[in-house]
Short mmCIF file of C-alpha atoms in Angstrom, two decimals:
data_model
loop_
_atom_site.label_atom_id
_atom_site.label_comp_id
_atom_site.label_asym_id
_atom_site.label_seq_id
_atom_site.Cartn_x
_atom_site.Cartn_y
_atom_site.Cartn_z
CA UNK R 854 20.00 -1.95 10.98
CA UNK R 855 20.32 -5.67 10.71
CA UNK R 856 17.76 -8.19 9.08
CA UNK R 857 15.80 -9.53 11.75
CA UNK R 858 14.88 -5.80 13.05
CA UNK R 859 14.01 -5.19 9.30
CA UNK R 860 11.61 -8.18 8.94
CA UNK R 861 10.02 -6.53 12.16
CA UNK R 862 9.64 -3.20 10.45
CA UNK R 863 8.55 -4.61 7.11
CA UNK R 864 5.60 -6.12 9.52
CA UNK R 865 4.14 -2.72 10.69
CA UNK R 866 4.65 -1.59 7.49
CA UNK R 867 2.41 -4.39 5.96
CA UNK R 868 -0.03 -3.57 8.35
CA UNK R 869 0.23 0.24 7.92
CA UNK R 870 0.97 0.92 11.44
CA UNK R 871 4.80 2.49 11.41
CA UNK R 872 5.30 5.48 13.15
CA UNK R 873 6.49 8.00 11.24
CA UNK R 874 9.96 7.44 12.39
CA UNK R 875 9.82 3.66 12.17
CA UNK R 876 8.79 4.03 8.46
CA UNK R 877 11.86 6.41 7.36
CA UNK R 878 13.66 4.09 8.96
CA UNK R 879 11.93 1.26 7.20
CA UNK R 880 12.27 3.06 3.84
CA UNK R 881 16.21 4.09 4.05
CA UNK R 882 16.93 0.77 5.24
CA UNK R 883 15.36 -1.28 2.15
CA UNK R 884 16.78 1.25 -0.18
CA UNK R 885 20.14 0.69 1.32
CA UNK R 886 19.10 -3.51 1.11
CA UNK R 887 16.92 -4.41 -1.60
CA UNK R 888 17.27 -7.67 -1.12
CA UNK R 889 15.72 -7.28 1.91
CA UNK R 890 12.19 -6.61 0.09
CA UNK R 891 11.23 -10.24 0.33
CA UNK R 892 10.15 -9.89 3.79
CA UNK R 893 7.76 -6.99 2.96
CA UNK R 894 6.54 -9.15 0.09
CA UNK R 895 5.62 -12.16 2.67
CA UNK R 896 4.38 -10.22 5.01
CA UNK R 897 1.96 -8.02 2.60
CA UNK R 898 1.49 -11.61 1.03
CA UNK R 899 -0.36 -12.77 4.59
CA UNK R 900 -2.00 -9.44 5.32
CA UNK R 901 -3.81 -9.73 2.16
CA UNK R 902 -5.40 -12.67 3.94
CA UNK R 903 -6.91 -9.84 6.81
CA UNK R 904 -8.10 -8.26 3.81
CA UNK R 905 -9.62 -11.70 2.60
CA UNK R 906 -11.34 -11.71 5.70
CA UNK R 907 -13.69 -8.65 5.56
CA UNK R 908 -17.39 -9.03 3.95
CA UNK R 909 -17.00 -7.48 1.02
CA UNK R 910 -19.89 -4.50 0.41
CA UNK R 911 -21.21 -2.98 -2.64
CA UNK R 912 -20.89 0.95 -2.82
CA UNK R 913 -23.61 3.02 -3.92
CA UNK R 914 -23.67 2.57 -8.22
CA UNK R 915 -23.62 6.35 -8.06
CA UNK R 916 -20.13 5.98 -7.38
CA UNK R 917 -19.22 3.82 -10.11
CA UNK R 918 -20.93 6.68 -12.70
CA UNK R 919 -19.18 9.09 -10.89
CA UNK R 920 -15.56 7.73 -11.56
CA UNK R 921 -16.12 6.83 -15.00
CA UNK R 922 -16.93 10.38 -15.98
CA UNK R 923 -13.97 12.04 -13.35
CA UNK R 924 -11.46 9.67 -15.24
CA UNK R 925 -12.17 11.12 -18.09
CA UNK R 926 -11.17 14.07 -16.97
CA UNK R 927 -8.50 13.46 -14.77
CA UNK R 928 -4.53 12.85 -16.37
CA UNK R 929 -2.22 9.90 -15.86
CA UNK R 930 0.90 9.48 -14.52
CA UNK R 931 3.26 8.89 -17.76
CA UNK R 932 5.12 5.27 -17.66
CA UNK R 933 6.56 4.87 -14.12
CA UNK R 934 9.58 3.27 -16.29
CA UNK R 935 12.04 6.05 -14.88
CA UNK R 936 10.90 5.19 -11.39
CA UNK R 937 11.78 1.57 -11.49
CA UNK R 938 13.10 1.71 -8.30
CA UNK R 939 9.36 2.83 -6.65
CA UNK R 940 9.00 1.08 -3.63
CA UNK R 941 7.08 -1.89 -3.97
CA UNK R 942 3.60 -1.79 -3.49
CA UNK R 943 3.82 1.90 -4.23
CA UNK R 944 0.41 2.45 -2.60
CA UNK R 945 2.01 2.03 0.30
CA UNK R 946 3.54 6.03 0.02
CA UNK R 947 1.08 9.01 1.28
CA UNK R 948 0.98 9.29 -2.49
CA UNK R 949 -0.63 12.67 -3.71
CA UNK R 950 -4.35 12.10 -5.12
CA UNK R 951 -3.58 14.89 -7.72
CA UNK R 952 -1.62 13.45 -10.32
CA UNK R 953 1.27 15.20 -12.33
CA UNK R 954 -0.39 16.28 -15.69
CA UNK R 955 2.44 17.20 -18.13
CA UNK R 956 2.64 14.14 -20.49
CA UNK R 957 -0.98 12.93 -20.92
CA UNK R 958 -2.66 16.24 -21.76
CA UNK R 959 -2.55 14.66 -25.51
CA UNK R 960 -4.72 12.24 -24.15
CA UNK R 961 -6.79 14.02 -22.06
CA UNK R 962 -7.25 16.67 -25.02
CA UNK R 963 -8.49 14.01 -27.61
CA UNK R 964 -10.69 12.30 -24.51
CA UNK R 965 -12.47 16.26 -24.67
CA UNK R 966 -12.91 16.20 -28.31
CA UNK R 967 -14.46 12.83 -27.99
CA UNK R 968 -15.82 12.98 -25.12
CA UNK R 969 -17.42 16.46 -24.45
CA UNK R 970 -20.93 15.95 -24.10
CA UNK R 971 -20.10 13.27 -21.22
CA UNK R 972 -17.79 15.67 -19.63
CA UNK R 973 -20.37 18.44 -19.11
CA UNK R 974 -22.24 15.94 -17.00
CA UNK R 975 -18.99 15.04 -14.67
CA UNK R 976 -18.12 18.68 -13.78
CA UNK R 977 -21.51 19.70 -12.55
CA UNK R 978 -20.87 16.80 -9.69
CA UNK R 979 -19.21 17.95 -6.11
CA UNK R 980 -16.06 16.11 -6.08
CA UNK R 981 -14.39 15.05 -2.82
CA UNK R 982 -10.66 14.80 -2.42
CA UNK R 983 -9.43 16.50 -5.84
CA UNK R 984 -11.05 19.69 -7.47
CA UNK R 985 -11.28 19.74 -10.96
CA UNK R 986 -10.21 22.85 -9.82
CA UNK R 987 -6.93 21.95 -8.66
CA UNK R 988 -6.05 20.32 -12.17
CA UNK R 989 -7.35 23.01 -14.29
CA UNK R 990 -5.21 25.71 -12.19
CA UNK R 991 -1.78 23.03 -12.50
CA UNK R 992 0.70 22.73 -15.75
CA UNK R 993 -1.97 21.33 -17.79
CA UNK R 994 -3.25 25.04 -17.78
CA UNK R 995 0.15 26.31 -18.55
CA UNK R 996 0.81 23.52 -21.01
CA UNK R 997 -2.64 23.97 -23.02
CA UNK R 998 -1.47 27.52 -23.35
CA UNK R 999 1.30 27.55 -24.85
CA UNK R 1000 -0.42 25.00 -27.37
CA UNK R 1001 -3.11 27.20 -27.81
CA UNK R 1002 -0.89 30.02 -28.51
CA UNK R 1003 1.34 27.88 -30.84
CA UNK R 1004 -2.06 27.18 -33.05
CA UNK R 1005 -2.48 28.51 -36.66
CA UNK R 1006 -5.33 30.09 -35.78
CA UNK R 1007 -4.91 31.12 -31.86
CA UNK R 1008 -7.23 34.11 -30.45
CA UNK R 1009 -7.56 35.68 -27.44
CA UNK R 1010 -9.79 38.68 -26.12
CA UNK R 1011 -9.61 40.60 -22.63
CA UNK R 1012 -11.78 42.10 -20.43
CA UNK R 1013 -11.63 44.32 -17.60
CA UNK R 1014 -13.06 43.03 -14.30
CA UNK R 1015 -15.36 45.37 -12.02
CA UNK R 1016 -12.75 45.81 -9.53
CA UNK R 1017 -9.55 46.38 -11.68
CA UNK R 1018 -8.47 43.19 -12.88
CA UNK R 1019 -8.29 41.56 -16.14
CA UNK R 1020 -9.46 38.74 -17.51
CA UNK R 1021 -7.81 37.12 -21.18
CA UNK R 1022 -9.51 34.10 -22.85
CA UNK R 1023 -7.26 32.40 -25.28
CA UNK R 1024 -8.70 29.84 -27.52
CA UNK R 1025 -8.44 27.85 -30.76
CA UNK R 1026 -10.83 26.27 -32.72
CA UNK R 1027 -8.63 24.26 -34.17
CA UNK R 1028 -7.92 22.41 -30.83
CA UNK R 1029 -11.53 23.23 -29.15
CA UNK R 1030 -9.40 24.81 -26.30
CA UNK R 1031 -9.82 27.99 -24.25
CA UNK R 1032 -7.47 28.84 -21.23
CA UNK R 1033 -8.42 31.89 -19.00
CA UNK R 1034 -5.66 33.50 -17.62
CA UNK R 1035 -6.80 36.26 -15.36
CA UNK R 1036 -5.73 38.83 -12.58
CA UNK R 1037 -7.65 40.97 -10.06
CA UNK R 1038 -10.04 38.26 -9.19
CA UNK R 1039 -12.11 38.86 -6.35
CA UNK R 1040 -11.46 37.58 -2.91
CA UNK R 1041 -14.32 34.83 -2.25
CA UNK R 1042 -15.46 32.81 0.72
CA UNK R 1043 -13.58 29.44 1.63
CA UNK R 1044 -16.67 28.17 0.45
CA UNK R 1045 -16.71 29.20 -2.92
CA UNK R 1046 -15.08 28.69 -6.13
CA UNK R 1047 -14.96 30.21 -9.47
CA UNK R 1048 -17.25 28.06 -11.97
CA UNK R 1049 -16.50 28.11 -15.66
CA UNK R 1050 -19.09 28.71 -18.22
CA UNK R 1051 -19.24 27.51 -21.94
CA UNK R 1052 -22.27 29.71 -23.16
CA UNK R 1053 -23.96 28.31 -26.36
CA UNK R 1054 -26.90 28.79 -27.93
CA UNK R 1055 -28.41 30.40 -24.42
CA UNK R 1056 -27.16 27.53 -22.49
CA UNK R 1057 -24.30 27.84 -19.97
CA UNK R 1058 -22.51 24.51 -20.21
CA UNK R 1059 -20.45 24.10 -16.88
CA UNK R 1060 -16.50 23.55 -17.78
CA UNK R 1061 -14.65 23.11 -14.20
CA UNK R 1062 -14.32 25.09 -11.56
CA UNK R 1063 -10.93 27.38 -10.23
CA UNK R 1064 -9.72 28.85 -7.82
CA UNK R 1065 -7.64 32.04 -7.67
CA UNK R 1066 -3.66 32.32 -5.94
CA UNK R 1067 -3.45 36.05 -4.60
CA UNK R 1068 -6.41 36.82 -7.60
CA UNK R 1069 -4.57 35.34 -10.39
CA UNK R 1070 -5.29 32.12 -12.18
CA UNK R 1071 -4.85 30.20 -15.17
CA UNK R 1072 -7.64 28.11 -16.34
CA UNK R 1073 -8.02 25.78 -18.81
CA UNK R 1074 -11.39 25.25 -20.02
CA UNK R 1075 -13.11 21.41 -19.36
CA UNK R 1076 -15.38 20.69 -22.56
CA UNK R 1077 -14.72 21.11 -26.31
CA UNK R 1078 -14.54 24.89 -27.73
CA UNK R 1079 -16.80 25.75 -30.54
CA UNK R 1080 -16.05 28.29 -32.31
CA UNK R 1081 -19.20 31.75 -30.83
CA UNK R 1082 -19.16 30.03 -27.43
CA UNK R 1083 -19.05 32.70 -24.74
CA UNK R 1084 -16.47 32.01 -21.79
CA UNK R 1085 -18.16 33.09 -18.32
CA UNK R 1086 -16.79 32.68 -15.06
CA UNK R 1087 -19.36 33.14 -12.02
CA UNK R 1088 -18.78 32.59 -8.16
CA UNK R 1089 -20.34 29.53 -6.96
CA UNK R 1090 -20.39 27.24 -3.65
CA UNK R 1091 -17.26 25.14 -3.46
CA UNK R 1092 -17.87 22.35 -5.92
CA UNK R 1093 -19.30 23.97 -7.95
CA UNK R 1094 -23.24 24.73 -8.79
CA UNK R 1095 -25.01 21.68 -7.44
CA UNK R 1096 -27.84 22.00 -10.53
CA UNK R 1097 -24.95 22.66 -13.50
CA UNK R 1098 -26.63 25.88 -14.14
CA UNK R 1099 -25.28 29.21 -13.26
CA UNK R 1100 -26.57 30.54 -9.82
CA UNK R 1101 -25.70 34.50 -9.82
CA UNK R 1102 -24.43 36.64 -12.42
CA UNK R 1103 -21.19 36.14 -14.82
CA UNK R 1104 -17.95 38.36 -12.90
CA UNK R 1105 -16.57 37.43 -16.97
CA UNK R 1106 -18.21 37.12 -20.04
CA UNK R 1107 -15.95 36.94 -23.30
CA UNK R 1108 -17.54 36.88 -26.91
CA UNK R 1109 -15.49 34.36 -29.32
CA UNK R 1110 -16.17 34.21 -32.96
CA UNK W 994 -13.05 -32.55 -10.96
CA UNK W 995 -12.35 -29.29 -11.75
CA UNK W 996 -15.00 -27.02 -10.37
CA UNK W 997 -14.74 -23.76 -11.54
CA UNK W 998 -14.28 -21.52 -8.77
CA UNK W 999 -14.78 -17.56 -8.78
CA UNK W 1000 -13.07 -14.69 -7.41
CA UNK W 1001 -13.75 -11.13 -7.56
CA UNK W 1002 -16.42 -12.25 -10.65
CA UNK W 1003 -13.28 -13.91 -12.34
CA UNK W 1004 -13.59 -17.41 -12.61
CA UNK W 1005 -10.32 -19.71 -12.18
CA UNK W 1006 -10.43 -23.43 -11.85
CA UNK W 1007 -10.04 -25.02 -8.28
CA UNK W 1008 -6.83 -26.20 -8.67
CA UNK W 1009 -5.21 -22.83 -8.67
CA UNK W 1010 -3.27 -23.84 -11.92
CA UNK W 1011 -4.47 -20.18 -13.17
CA UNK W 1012 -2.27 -17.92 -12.09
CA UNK W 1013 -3.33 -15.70 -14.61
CA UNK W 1014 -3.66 -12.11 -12.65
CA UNK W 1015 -6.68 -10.65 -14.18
CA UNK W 1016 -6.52 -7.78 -11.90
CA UNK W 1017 -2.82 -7.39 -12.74
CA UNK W 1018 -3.91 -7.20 -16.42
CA UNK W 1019 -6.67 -4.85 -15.89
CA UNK W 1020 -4.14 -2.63 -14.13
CA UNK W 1021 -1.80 -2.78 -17.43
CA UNK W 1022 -4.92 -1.65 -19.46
CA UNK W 1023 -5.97 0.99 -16.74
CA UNK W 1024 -2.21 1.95 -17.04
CA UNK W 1025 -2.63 2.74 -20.95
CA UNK W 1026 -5.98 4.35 -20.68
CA UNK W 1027 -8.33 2.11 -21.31
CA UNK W 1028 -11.25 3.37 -19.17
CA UNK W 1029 -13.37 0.03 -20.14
CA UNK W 1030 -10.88 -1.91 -18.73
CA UNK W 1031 -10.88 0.36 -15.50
CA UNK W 1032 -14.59 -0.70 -15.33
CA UNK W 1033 -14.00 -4.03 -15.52
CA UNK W 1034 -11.71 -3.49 -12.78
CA UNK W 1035 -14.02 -1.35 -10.55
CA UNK W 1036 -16.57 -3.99 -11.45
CA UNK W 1037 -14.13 -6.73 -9.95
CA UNK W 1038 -13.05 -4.81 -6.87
CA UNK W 1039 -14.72 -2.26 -5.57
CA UNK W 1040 -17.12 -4.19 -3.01
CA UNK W 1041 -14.00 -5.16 -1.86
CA UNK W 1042 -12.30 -2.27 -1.64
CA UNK W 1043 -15.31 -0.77 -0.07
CA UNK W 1044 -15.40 -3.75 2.26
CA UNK W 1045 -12.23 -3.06 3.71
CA UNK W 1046 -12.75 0.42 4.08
CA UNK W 1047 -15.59 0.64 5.52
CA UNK W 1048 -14.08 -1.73 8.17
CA UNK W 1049 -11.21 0.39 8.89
CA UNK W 1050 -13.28 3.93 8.74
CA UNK W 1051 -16.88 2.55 9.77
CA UNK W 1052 -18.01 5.71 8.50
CA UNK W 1053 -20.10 4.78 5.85
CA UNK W 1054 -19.83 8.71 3.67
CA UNK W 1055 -16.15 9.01 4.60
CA UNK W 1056 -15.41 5.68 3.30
CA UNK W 1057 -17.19 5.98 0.20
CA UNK W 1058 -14.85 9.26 -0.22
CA UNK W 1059 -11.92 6.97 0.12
CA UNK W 1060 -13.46 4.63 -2.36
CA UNK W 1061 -13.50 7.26 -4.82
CA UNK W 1062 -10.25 8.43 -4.04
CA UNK W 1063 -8.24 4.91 -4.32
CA UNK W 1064 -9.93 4.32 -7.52
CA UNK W 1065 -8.89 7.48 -8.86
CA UNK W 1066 -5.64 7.01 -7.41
CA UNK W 1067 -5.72 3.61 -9.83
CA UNK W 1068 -6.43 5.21 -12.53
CA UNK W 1069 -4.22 7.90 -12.35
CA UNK W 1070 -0.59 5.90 -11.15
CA UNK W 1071 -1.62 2.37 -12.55
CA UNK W 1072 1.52 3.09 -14.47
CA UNK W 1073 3.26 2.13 -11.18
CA UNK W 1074 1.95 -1.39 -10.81
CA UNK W 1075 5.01 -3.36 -11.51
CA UNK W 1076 3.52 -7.20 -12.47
CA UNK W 1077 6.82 -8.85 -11.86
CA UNK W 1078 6.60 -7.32 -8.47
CA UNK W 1079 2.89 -8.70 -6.79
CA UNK W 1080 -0.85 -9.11 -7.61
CA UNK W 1081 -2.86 -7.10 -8.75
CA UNK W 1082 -5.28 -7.88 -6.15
CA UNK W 1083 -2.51 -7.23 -3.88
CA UNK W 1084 -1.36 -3.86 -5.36
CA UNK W 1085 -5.17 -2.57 -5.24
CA UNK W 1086 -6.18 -3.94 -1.49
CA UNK W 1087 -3.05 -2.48 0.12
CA UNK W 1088 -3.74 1.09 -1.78
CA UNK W 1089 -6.98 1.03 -0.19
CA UNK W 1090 -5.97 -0.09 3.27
CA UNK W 1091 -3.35 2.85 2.91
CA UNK W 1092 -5.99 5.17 2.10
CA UNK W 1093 -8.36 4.29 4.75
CA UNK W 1094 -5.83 4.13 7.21
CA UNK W 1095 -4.41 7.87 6.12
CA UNK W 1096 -8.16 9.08 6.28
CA UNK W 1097 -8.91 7.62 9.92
CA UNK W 1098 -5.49 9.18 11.28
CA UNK W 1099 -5.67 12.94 9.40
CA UNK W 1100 -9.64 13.28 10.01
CA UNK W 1101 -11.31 14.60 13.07
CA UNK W 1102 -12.90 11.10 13.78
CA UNK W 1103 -9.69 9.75 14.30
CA UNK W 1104 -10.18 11.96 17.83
CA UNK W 1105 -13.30 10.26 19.09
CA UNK W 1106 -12.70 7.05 17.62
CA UNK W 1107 -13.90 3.95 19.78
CA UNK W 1108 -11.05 2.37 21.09
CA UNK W 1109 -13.24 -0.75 20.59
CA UNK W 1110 -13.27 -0.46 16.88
CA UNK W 1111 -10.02 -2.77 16.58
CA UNK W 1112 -11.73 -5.80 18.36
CA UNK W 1113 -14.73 -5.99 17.38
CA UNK W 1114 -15.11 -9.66 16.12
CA UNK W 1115 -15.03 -10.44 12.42
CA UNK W 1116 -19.08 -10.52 11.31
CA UNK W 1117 -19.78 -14.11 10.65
CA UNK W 1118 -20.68 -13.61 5.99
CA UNK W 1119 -23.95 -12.86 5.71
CA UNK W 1120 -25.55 -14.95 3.06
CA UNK W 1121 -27.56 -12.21 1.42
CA UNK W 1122 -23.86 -10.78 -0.46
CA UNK W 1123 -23.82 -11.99 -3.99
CA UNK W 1124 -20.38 -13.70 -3.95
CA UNK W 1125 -19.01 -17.24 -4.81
CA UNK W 1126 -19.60 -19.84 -2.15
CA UNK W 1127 -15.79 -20.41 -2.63
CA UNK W 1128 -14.80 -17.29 -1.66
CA UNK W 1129 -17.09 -16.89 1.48
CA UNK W 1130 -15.38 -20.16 2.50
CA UNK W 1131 -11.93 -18.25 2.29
CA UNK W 1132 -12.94 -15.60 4.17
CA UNK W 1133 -14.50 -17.34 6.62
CA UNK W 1134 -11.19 -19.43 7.02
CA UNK W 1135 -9.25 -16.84 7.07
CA UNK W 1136 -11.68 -14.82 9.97
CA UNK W 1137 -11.43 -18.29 12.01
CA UNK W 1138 -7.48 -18.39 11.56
CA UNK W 1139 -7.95 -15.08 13.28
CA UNK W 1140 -10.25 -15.67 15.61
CA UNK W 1141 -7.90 -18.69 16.49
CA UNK W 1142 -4.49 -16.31 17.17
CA UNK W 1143 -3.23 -15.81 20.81
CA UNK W 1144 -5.48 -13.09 22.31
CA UNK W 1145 -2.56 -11.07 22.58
CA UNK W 1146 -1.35 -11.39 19.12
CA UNK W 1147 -5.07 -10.81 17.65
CA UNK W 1148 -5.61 -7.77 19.97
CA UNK W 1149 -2.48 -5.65 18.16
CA UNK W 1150 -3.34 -7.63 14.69
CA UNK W 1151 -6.72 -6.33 14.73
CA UNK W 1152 -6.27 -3.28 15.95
CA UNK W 1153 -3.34 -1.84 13.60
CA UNK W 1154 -5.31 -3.47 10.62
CA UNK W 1155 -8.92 -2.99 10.75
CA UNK W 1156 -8.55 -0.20 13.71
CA UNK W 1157 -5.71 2.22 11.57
CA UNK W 1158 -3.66 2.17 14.85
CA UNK W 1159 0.20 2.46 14.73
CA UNK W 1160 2.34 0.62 16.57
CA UNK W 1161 3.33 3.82 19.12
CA UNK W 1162 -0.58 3.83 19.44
CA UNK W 1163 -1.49 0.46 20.55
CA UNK W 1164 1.69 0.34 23.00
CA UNK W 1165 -0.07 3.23 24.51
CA UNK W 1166 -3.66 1.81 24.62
CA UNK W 1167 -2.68 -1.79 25.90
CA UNK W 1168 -0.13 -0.19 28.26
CA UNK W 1169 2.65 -1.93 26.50
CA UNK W 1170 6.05 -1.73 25.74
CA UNK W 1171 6.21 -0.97 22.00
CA UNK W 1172 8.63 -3.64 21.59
CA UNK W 1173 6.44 -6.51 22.79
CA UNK W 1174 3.56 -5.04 20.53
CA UNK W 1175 5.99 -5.31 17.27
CA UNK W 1176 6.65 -8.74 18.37
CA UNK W 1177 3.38 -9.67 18.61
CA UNK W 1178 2.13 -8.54 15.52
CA UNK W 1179 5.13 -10.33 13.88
CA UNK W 1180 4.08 -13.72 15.50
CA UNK W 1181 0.97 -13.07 14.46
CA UNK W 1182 1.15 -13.07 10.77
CA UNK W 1183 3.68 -15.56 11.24
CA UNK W 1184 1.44 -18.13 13.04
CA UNK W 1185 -1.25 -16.65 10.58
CA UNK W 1186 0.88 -18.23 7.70
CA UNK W 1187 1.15 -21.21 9.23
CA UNK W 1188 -2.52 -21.50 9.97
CA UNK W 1189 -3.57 -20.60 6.28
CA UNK W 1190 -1.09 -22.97 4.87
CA UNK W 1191 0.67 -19.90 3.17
CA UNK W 1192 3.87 -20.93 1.74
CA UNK W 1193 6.45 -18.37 1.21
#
């Protein structure tokens, strides 16, 4: 590809209007020339101006609380430093809206210590794009678990669900974790989930919602472990229960002491 | 005189000796966890960001999803933002425009979208939005530069940018050749450029 048919490219590009075709095209050849990147940049540069150009409008301040409680609960990508050579405006990529979460669960872990009682409030909301779900059942399950397990003072206790599986809850006071890791699950509707429970003192605290792969899952717990908190898991409609209270029955319960 | 002038709720003086990138800043802090610095950030942006979405998806729930979803997004790879490499401003509009633009083409609406969407005329400001005077004045600038393109070149402007069309797309709606569509939009921002006195 020569220049000039570059600069063209890097045009729908700044616009977001490559075909998919056009933009592997686009992509290869910058990679190939990255000198060539100054014609994205003055072409981005003047679409900013379209941008410019739109009234801005003030979202709902329901919004605004909603974020600030779902980043406290949601991991960062570690340092982009090894991906120096991310494409430039690196929105630009159909980037994934669930983030890796090896790396920052240190930070996300002290965030739950610090931060429980806010926390409980942000996973009784219905989230759009990105389940809380869809963390809790990534790494940061897996990763919580082995740390968990690696405590001084790591527990776990099982119990046997109605229809044949098992259900383990691991915990540790130490690090106010608990991971469920369970099998046997029972099939649900599309338009359910599995809700989390903290149970303490008589109240169910929610702590994220899961869902199950082929009835197995592993779950880490959202909100800070106290030591005689019960760990239930009922069905609930996708999202989660809309009042942050438990709507049927517990499919788990497991005593901790 | 120096009359301070503000943008996004960040004052810098007139003269545009400030290059200071506030948003670019805020992104750094974002990028280390700092959540109050992510409010100061959603503070600074989000009408914009909500602005421009709600342009490109007119659906007013869907595009608060994508709102939600581009700020998350923020937070969670704000460790991409490269400062040596753009604005701020920059890095957080075009993430949004991407967004929107993903949304309209995956979701059903994208089906039984008006074709009209994409040339529907800039809305002349309304007064009643609490933003600098300065600012309006850019916009409105920048919507007359617009407005003051070659019908042609506005028509597949407009349409890829505040419509979500792709190139392939508009060839097909205007009935042209997808080569004379790329040129156009290429004029376009280039006489755009001119128009706005952007130097590059």
């Amino acid at each position: 590809m020569n220049e000039s048919t570059f600069a063209e490219l890097a045009t729908g590009f700044a616009l977001s209007a490559l075909s998919p075709a056009d933009r592997r095209d686009f992509e290869a050849a910058l990679a190939e020339h990255p000198e060539w990147e100054k014609h994205v940049r003055t072409e981005a540069e003047t679409v900013l101006l379209l941008a410019d150009a739109v009234e801005p409008v003030v979202p709902p301040a329901s919004i605004r609380e909603e974020l600030m409680a779902r980043i406290l609960v949601t991991p960062q990508t570690p340092d982009a430093a090894s991906e120096s050579d991310e494409e430039d405006f690196a929105a630009a990529g159909p980037a994934p809206v669930t983030a890796p979460a090896r790396a920052s669960t240190g930070g996300m872990r002290r965030r739950w210590f610090t931060l429980a009682a806010s926390i409980v409030a942000v996973l009784a909301l219905g989230f759009g794009a990105v389940t809380i779900g869809q963390q809790l059942t990534r790494p940061a399950a897996v990763v919580a678990l082995e740390q968990i397990q690696g405590a001084s003072d790591a527990q776990s206790a099982s119990v046997a669900l109605s229809d044949g599986g098992e259900a383990t809850a691991h915990w540790s006071a130490e690090r106010g974790e608990v991971v469920l890791v369970s099998d046997g699950m029972p099939v649900i509707a599309d338009d359910q989930t599995f809700e989390l429970w903290l149970v303490r003192d008589g109240d169910a605290i929610p702590a994220g919602t899961f869902g199950a792969t082929d009835g197995t899952a592993t779950a880490l717990l959202a909100g800070a472990y106290q030591p005689g908190d019960i760990i239930a898991v009922t069905i609930e409609a996708d999202g989660g229960s809309p009042t942050g209270e438990p709507t049927s029955d517990p499919i788990v319960a497991i005593a901790t002491a | 005189m120096l009359v301070p002038m503000v943008i996004d709720g960040v004052e810098v003086p007139e003269d545009g000796a400030d290059h200071v990138d506030h948003v670019g800043e805020l992104l750094q802090r974002v990028a280390a966890g700092d959540d109050t610095a992510f409010a100061r950030l959603y503070d600074m942006m989000s009408s914009r960001v909500f602005g421009l979405v709600l342009r490109v998806l007119v659906d007013r729930s869907q595009s608060e999803e994508v709102l939600q979803e581009v700020f998350l997004e923020i937070w969670q790879s704000a460790s991409k933002f490269a400062p040596n490499r753009g604005q701020g401003r920059s890095w957080v509009l075009t993430m949004a425009h991407r967004r929107a633009v993903d949304r309209v083409r995956s979701s059903q609406a994208s089906a039984d979208r008006d074709v009209r969407v994409g040339f529907r005329d800039l809305e002349a400001p309304r007064d009643d939005v609490a933003e600098s005077v300065e600012m309006r004045i850019e916009g409105r600038r920048v919507a007359e530069a617009v407005a003051a393109l070659p019908e042609a070149q506005r028509e597949a402007i407009t349409l890829a940018y505040y419509g979500g069309y792709s190139q392939s797309e508009i060839a097909t709606l205007l009935g042209s050749p997808l080569g004379t569509v790329k040129t156009r939009m290429r004029d376009g921002l280039s006489r755009l450029r001119t128009l706005m006195g952007v130097t590059t």
